[in-house]
GROMACS .gro file of C-alpha atoms in nm:
model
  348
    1UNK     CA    1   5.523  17.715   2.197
    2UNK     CA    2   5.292  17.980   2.147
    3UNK     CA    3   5.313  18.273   2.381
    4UNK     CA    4   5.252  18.614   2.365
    5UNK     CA    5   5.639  18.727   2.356
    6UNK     CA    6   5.899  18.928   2.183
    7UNK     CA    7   6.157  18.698   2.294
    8UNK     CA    8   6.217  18.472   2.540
    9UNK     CA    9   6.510  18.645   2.675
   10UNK     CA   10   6.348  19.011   2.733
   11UNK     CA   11   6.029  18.875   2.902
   12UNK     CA   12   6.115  19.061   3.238
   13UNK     CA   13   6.204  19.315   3.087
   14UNK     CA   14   5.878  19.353   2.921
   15UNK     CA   15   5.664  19.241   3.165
   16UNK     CA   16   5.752  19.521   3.405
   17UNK     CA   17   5.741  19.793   3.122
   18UNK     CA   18   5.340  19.699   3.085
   19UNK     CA   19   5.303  19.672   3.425
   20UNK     CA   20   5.481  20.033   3.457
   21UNK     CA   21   5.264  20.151   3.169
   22UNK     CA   22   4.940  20.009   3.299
   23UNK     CA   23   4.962  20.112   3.688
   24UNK     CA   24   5.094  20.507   3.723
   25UNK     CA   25   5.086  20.366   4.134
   26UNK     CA   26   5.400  20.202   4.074
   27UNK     CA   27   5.721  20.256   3.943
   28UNK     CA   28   6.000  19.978   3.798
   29UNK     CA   29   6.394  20.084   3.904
   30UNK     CA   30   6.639  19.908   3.658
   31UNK     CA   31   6.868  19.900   3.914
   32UNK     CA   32   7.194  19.973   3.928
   33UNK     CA   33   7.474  19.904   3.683
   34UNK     CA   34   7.654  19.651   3.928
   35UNK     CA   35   7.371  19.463   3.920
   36UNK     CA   36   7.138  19.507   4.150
   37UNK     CA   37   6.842  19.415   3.888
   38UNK     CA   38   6.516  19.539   3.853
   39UNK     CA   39   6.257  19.600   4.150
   40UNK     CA   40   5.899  19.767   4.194
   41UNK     CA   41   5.800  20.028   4.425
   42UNK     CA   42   5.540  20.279   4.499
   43UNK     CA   43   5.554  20.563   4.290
   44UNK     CA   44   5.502  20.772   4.652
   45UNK     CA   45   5.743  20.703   4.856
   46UNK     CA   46   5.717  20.563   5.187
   47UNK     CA   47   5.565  20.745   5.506
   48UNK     CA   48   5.847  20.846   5.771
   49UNK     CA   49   5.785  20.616   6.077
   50UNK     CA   50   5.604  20.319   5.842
   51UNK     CA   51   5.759  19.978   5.847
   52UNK     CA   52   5.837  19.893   5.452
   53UNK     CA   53   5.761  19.514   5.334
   54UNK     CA   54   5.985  19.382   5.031
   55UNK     CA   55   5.926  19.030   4.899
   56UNK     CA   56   6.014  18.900   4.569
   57UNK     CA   57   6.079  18.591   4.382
   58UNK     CA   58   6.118  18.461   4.019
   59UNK     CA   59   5.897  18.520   3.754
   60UNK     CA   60   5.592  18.340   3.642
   61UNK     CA   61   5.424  18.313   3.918
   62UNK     CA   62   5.242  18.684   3.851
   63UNK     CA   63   5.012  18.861   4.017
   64UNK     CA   64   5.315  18.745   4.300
   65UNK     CA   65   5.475  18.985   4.374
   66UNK     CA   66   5.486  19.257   4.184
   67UNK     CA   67   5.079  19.267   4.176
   68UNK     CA   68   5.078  19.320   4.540
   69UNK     CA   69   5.254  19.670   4.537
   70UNK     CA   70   5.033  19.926   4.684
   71UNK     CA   71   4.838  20.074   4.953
   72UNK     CA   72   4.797  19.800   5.274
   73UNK     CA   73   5.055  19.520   5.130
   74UNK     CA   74   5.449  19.502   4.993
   75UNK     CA   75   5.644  19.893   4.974
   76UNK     CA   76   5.848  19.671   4.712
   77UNK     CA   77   5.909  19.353   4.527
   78UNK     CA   78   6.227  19.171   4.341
   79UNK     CA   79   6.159  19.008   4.053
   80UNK     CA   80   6.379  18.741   3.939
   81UNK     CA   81   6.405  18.618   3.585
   82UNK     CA   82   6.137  18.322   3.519
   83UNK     CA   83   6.213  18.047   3.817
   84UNK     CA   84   6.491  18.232   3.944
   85UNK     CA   85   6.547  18.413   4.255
   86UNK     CA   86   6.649  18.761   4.184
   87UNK     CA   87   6.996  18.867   4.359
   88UNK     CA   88   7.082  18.984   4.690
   89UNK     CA   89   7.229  19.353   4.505
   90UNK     CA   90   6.846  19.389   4.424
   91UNK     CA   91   6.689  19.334   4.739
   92UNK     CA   92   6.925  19.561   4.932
   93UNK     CA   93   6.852  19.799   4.633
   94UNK     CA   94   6.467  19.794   4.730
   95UNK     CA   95   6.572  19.810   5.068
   96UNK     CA   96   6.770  20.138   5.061
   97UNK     CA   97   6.466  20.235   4.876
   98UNK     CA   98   6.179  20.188   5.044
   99UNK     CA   99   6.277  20.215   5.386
  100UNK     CA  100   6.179  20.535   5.596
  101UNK     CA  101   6.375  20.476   5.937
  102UNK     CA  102   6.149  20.248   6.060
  103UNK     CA  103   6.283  19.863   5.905
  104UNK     CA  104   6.234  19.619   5.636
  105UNK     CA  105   6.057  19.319   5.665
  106UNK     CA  106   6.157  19.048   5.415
  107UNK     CA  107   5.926  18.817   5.317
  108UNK     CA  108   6.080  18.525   5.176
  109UNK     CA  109   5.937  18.229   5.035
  110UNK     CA  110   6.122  17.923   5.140
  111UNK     CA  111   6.310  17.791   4.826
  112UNK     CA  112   6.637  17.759   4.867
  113UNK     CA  113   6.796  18.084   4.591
  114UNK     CA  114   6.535  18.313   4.769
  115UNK     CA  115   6.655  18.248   5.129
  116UNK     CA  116   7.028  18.238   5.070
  117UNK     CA  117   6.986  18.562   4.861
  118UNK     CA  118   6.717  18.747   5.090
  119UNK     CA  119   6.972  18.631   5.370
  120UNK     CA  120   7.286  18.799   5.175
  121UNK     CA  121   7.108  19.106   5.158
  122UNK     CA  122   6.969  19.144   5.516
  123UNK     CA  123   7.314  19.131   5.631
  124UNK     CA  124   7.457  19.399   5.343
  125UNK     CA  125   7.097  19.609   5.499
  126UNK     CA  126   7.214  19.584   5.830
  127UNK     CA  127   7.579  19.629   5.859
  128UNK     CA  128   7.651  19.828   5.557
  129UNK     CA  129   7.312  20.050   5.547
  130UNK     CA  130   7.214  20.072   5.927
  131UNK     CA  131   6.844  19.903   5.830
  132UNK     CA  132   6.674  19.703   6.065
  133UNK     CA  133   6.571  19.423   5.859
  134UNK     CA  134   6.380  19.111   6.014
  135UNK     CA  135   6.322  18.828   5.778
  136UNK     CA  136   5.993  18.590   5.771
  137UNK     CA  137   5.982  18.235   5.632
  138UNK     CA  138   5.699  18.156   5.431
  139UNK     CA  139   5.667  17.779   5.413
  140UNK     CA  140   5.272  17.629   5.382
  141UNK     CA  141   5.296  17.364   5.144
  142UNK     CA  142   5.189  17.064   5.324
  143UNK     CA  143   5.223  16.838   4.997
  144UNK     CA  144   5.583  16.750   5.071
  145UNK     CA  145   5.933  16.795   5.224
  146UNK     CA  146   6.242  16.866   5.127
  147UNK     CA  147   6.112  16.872   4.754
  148UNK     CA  148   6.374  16.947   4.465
  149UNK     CA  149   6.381  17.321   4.531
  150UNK     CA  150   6.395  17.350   4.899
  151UNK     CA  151   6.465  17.210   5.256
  152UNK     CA  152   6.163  17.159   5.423
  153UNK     CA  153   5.792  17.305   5.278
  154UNK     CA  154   5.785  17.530   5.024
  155UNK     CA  155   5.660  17.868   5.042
  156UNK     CA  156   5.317  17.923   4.843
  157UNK     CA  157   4.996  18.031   4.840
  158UNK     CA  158   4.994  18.160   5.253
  159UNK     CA  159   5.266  18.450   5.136
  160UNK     CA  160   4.923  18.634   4.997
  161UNK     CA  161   4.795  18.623   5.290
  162UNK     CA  162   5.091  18.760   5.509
  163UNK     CA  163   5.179  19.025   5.252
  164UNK     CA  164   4.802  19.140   5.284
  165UNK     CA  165   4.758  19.105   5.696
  166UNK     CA  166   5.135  19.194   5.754
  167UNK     CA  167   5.079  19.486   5.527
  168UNK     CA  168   4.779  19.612   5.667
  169UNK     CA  169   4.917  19.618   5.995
  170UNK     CA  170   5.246  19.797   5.836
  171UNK     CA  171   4.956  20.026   5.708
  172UNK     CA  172   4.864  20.122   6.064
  173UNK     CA  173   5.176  20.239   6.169
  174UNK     CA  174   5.307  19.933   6.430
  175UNK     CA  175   5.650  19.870   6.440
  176UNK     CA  176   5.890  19.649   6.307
  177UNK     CA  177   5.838  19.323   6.550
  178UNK     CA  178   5.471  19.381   6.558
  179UNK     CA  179   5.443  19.360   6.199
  180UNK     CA  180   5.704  19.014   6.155
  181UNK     CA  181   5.496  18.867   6.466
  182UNK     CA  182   5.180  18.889   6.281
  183UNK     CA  183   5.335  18.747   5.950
  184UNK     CA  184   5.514  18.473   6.101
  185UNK     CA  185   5.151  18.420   6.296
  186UNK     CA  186   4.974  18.372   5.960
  187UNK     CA  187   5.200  18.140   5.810
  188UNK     CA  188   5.173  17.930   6.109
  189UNK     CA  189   4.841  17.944   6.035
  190UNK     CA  190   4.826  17.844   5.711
  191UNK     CA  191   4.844  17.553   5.497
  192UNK     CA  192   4.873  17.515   5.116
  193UNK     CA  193   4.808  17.221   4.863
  194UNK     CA  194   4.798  17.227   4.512
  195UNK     CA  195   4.725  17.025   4.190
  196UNK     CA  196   4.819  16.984   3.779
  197UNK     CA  197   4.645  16.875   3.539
  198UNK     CA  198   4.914  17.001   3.270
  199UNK     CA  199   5.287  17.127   3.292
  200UNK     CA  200   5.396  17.463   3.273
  201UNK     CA  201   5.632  17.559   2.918
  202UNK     CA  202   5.901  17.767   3.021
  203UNK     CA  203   5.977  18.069   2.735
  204UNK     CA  204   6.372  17.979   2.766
  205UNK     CA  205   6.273  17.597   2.702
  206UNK     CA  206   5.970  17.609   2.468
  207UNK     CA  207   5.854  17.324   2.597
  208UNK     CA  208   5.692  17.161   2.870
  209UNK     CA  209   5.875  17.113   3.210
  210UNK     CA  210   5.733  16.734   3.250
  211UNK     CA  211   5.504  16.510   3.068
  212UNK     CA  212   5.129  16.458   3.192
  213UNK     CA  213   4.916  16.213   3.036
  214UNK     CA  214   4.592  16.334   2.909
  215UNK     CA  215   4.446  16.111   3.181
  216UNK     CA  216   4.609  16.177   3.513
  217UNK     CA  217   4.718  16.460   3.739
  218UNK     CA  218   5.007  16.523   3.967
  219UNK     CA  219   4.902  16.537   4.339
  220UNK     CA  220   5.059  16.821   4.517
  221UNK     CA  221   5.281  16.979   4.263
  222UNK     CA  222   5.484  17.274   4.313
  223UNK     CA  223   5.446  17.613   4.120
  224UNK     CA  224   5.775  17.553   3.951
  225UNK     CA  225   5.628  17.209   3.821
  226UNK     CA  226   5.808  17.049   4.108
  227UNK     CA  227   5.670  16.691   4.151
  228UNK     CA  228   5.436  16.612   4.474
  229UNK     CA  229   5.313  16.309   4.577
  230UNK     CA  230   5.173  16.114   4.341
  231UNK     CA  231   5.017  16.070   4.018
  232UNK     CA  232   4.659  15.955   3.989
  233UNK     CA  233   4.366  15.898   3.717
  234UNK     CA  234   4.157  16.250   3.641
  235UNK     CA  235   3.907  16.275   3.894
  236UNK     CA  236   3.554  16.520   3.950
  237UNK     CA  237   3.637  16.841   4.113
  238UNK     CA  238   3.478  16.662   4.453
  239UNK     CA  239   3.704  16.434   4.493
  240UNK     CA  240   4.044  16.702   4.406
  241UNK     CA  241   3.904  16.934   4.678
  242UNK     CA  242   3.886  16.637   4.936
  243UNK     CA  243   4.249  16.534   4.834
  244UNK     CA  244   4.363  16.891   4.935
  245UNK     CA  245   4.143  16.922   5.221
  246UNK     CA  246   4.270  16.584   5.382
  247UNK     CA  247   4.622  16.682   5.331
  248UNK     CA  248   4.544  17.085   5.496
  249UNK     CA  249   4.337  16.976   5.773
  250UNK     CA  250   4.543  16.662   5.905
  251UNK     CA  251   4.769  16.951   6.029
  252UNK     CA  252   4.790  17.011   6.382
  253UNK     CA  253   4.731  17.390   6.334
  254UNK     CA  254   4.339  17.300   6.254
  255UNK     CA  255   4.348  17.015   6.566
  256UNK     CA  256   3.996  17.110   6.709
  257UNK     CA  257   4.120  16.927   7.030
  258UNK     CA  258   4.328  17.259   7.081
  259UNK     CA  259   4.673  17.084   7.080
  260UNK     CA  260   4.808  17.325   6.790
  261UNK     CA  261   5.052  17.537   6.679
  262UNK     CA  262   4.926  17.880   6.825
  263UNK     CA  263   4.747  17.715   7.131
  264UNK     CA  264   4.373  17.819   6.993
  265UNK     CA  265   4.114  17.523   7.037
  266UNK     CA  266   3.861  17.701   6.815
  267UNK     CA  267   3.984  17.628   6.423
  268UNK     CA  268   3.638  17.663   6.274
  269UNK     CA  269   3.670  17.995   6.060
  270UNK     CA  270   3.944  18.029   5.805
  271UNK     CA  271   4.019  18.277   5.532
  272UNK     CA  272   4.024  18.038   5.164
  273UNK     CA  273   4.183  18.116   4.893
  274UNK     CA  274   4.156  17.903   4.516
  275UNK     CA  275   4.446  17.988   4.285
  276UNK     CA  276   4.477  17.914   3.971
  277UNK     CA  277   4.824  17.772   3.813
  278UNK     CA  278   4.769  18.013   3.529
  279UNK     CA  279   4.626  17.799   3.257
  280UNK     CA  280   4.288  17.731   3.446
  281UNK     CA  281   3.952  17.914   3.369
  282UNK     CA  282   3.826  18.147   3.629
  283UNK     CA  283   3.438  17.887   3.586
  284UNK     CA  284   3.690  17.572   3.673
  285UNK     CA  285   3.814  17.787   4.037
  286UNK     CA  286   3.467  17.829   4.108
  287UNK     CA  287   3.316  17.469   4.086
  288UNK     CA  288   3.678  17.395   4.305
  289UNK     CA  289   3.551  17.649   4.571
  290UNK     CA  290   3.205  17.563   4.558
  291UNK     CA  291   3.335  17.171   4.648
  292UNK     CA  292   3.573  17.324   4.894
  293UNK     CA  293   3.335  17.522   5.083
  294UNK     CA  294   3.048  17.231   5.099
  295UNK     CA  295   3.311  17.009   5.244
  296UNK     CA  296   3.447  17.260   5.508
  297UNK     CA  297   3.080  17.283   5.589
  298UNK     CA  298   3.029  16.922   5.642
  299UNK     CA  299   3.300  16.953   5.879
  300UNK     CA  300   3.194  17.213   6.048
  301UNK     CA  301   3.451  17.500   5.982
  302UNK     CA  302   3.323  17.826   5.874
  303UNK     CA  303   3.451  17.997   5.533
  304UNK     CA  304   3.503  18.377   5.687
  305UNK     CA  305   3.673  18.525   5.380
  306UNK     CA  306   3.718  18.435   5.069
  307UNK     CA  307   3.944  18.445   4.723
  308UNK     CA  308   3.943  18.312   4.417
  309UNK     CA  309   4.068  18.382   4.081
  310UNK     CA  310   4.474  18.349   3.981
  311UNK     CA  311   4.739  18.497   4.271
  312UNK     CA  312   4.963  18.265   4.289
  313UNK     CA  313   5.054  18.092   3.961
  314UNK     CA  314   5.291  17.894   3.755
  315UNK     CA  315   5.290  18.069   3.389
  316UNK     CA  316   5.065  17.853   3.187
  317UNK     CA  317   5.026  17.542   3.402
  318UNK     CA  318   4.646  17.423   3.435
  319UNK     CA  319   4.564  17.343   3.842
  320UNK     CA  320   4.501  17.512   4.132
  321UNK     CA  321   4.639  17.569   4.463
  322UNK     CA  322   4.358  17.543   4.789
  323UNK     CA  323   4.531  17.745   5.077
  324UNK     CA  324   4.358  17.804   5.439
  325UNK     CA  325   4.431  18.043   5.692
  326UNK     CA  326   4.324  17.951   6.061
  327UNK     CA  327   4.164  18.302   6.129
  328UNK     CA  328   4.085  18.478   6.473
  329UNK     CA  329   3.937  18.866   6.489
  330UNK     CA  330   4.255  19.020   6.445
  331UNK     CA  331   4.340  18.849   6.129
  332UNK     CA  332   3.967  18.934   5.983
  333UNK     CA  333   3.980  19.291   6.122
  334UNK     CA  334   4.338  19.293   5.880
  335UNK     CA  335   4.235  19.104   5.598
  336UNK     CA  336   3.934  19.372   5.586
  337UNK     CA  337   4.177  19.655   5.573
  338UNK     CA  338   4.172  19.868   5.272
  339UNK     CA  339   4.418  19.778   5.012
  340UNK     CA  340   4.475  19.904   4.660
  341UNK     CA  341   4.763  19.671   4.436
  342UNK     CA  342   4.729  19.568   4.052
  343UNK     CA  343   4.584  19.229   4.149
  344UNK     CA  344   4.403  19.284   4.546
  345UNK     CA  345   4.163  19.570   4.588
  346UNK     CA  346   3.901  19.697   4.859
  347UNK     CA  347   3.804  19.963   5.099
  348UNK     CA  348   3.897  20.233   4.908
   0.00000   0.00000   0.00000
């Protein structure tokens, strides 16, 4: 293993001291001594009357979450150690913190630690510190069900897009419902599918989490190097961005007939996003997109907006995640907001 560490046991710790020391905008609590754990905030704190948004998660999937602190997204985020869900006595911690009178709005990606916990701690929130606390389910991988980490689809690449539209509204001043409607609206929205071409190596193990022959790739993996649906031979970057397209736009959500989720016949403009796993070069993501967007073309659906580079990752692992976002004016006019985190920037 080669890695970039002091040791494998203080990488938390030392991965929110740079991000401390290289963004003045935030500011890392230790938490408390009965172990609450770490969390990020603002370094202001938050505007009387504005809804506060805490997510969190384990480690290793950086920029998520802690690189989406800031101006138009999360007030706060709980990091866990690396692939574990941090504790309920930090997410009420971040609660207590962040919130201005107005509520918390959890979003929670949907593996199994992160919901019990997040669950835990809206209750402590609500009956022990009088916070209105309303708790969205992020859950857009379409790859498979019920995988080893959850029950039912696990939460991925969408939660950057409801941190960033839920946020913006946040931003704006709505209130508390408002603000889960519209997140819970955009993961309905959006569907997630993702691919290795190498596993991830844990620090604590020093090794790989699974073994990938030089000539294959694991179809639909999950970002903790959960298996998906298959294994298959290599294949050009066409052919990968039609396996994740099939799999996205065989959902009912992007049904042009109009028999979908949010009752909108008219799926032909979406928000796209290419992650990278963590291990994939920024030219790679590119030549994905570029094969993404010619085949959402040929079908006719418009690319509106646009990311690509690494948001949602899995340390080291080479892949990438395609995730689309069914969008309508609303959802652009949000996405356009101004925003100002570590990793997502614009309009200011």
């Amino acid at each position: 293993m080669k890695k970039f560490l002091n040791t494998p046991e203080s990488v938390l710790a030392d991965t929110l001291a740079g991000l401390a020391a290289a963004h003045p905008s935030l500011r890392v609590e230790t938490g408390s001594a009965g172990g609450g754990g770490p969390f990020v905030t603002r370094a202001s704190r938050t505007r009387p009357g504005k809804v506060a948004l805490v997510s969190g998660g384990g480690s290793g999937h950086e920029p998520l979450h802690s690189g989406f602190v800031g101006l138009g997204m999360l007030d706060a985020a709980c990091p866990g150690e690396v692939f574990t869900s941090p504790v309920p006595g930090q997410m009420l911690a971040a609660a207590q913190a962040v919130d201005s009178g107005a509520g918390v709005v959890f979003v929670v990606k949907n593996y199994t630690g992160d919901v019990l916990n997040f669950q835990m701690a809206a209750e402590l929130a609500s009956e022990d510190a009088g916070i209105r606390v309303e708790t969205v389910l992020v859950d857009d991988d379409v790859a498979v069900r019920d995988s080893t980490w959850t029950a039912g689809r696990r939460g991925t690449g969408a939660t950057v897009f409801v941190e960033k539209i839920a946020g913006a509204l946040a931003e704006r001043g709505a209130g508390i419902g408002s603000v889960a409607d519209i997140a819970r609206r955009v993961n309905a929205r959006s569907r997630s599918f993702a691919v290795a071409l190498t596993a991830c190596t844990t620090p604590a193990n020093g090794k790989p989490g699974f073994q990938l022959p030089d000539d294959e790739m694991e179809i639909g993996v999950g970002i903790h190097g959960e298996p998906g649906r298959s294994r298959q031979k290599l294949a050009p970057a066409r052919e990968v961005a039609a396996l994740a397209l099939d799999a996205i736009l065989a959902e009912s959500v992007f049904d042009e007939s109009g028999d979908n989720e949010s009752g909108d016949p008219d799926p032909r403009e979406v928000i796209a996003m290419v992650s990278g796993l963590g291990g994939t070069p920024l030219s790679e993501l590119y030549i994905l997109f570029n094969e993404v967007a010619r085949q959402l073309d040929v079908r006719g659906i418009t690319i509106a907006r646009s990311l690509v580079g690494d948001y949602v990752t899995s340390l080291d692992m080479a892949g990438a995640m395609v995730t689309l976002c069914r969008a309508d004016d609303e959802l652009l006019d949000l996405w356009d907001a101004p925003v100002n985190t570590p990793a997502l920037r614009w309009g200011v």
